[in-house]
Amino acid sequence: MGYQGHFRVWRGSDQGGGLEDFTVEVNEGEVVLDVIHRLQATQTPDLAVRWNCKAGKCGSCSAEINGKPRLLCMTRMSVFAEDETVTVTPMRTFPVIRDLVTDVSYNYEKAREIPSFKPPAGVAPGEYRMQQVDVERSQEFRKCIECFLCNNTCHVIRDHEENKESFAGPRFLMRVAELEMHPLDEADRVPEAQSSHGLGLCNITKCCTDVCPEHIKITDNALIPMKERVADRRYDPVVWLGNKLFRRN
Amino acid sequence: MRAQIAQRTLRTDRWWLPPLATFVGLLLISIYAAVRTFMGDYYWVDEYRYLTPMYSPCLSEECLPAAAHFGRPLPELPGFLTPPVVIIPFLLGFRVTCYYYRKAYYRAAWMSPPACAVAEPHAKYTGETRFPLIAQNLHRYFFYAASLLLLINVYDAIYAFSTGVGLGNLVLLVNVGLLAAYTLSCHSCRHIAGGRLKHFSKHPVRYWAWTQISKLNAKHMQLAWASLIFVCVTDLYVALVASGTISDLRFVN
Ligand code: SF4
Ligand code: SF4
Ligand code: FES
Ligand code: FES
């Protein structure tokens, strides 16, 4: 049975904006994106929202619902009480373009900073041979749908804009881990993980893992293993003490 | 420009409850551990050879000779210091640098962040890039030390069976079981066992070990709490028996 639902939606642009209240029809089986579309169709034809697949696979519809970073198309209305006000806001960490649409260029810039896959010399595409057990680990990370909810939630940049320059975010630290664990990748990615991609800024508080709609264990399987690899090289206490005492580098 | 939203968070659930519960839990356990450490008494039940894990190994001159399974190589500790202060730096260091406890206290005590999508109160943030937090990278060395202490606890638990079997024996046994599961499920252990390898196919035994440890590792948080609480339970049980407050339930004498 349908009911009249209370919605509070952030409307505005980079010039400013705020939350506006709406009452919209909600039907059984709907997700938040359906209601946003009904709002667009019946009351606010100029409401901006980015979406594509409506199936949780394109990663376009990332937003925040009652303060929690989620996909609009994968959040069922049935998780809310009928008299509950549902607040929908754009992702906080990225600059807003209009209404629920943000400019996610930060993520593409960070993606470009990571050197691409480096196969062994002399092995042409098509000649790659690897064991299933060896590629399995990095395949988990390939489930990523690039929704950037993890980067949006990570407090390192969410609460500290100034860290954006030095921090690739969980999504792209995971990309570094993926390549580092890839059986055929020959590049050494460990020193850069710490120095250029900002692995040390992550304090493993796991919010990226909590919000990932693909349930990738970002912290346990990508970030912590990378921290351990850095520790292998840089924080052997004996080497570290030597460096401190004799100012070696 | 980001969307202008004045509220620190729009979350409507009780996001403050888990960090609060963590904070209270860690505080209570720290108080208990501090009290028992500086009590310097009731750590050994001579009749049944129960030694609390908090005082094991007991290495300094003031230890009861029977409780000092590895002799007393250290002189009497000065002032108010008690035998556990020798081992506590390692045990505490292991827990404090543990990836799970880091998450727990960064969230609960330092509020960095208090919960996901809730703004932290700090103006600046450098994570684990500088002194002192950069020292968290030393976790694996505490892992080695803690593994050694664990072996000693296992020895204590087995040694206690030499006078028969009582409830205290079972308590000591469960305690070492939980400690072993916690230690084995450590992220550094997972890394050392096999996580650092690029080609699992070339190291089948280490791959198998990594697979098993990964299963335990997924429960690392639960094991961290279970083992921490049970160490206190074990210590309390030994203290109660040692002080004569309760008598040990014996099955075989
Ligand atoms: S675990 Fe690290 S990368 Fe993930 S949200 Fe927390 S600080 Fe950011
Ligand atoms: S890792 Fe998960 S949360 Fe992050 S971009 Fe990929 S799918 Fe989204
Ligand atoms: S619309 Fe594609 S993930 Fe939501
Ligand atoms: S990660 Fe928790 S003990 Fe090592």
Coordinates of C-alpha atoms and ligand atoms in Angstrom, one line a residue, chain A residues 33 37 50-62 70-74 145 147 213, ligand 3:
Chain A
L33 CA 15.7 6.8 -6.1
H37 CA 12.2 10.4 -9.5
R50 CA 22.8 11.4 -11.2
W51 CA 21.8 7.8 -11.9
N52 CA 22.1 5.2 -14.6
C53 CA 21.5 1.6 -13.9
K54 CA 19.1 1.5 -10.9
A55 CA 20.7 -1.8 -10.1
G56 CA 23.6 -0.9 -7.8
K57 CA 26.1 -1.5 -10.6
C58 CA 27.0 1.8 -12.2
G59 CA 28.0 3.7 -9.0
S60 CA 26.3 6.9 -10.2
C61 CA 23.6 7.5 -7.6
S62 CA 25.9 7.9 -4.5
R70 CA 24.6 5.1 0.4
L71 CA 23.4 4.4 -3.1
L72 CA 20.0 5.9 -3.8
C73 CA 18.9 3.0 -5.9
M74 CA 19.9 0.3 -3.4
I145 CA 31.7 0.0 -9.0
C147 CA 30.7 4.8 -6.6
P213 CA 28.0 -1.3 -1.4
Ligands
FES3 S1 21.9 4.0 -10.4 FE1 23.6 2.8 -10.8 S2 24.3 2.3 -8.8 FE2 22.5 3.4 -8.4

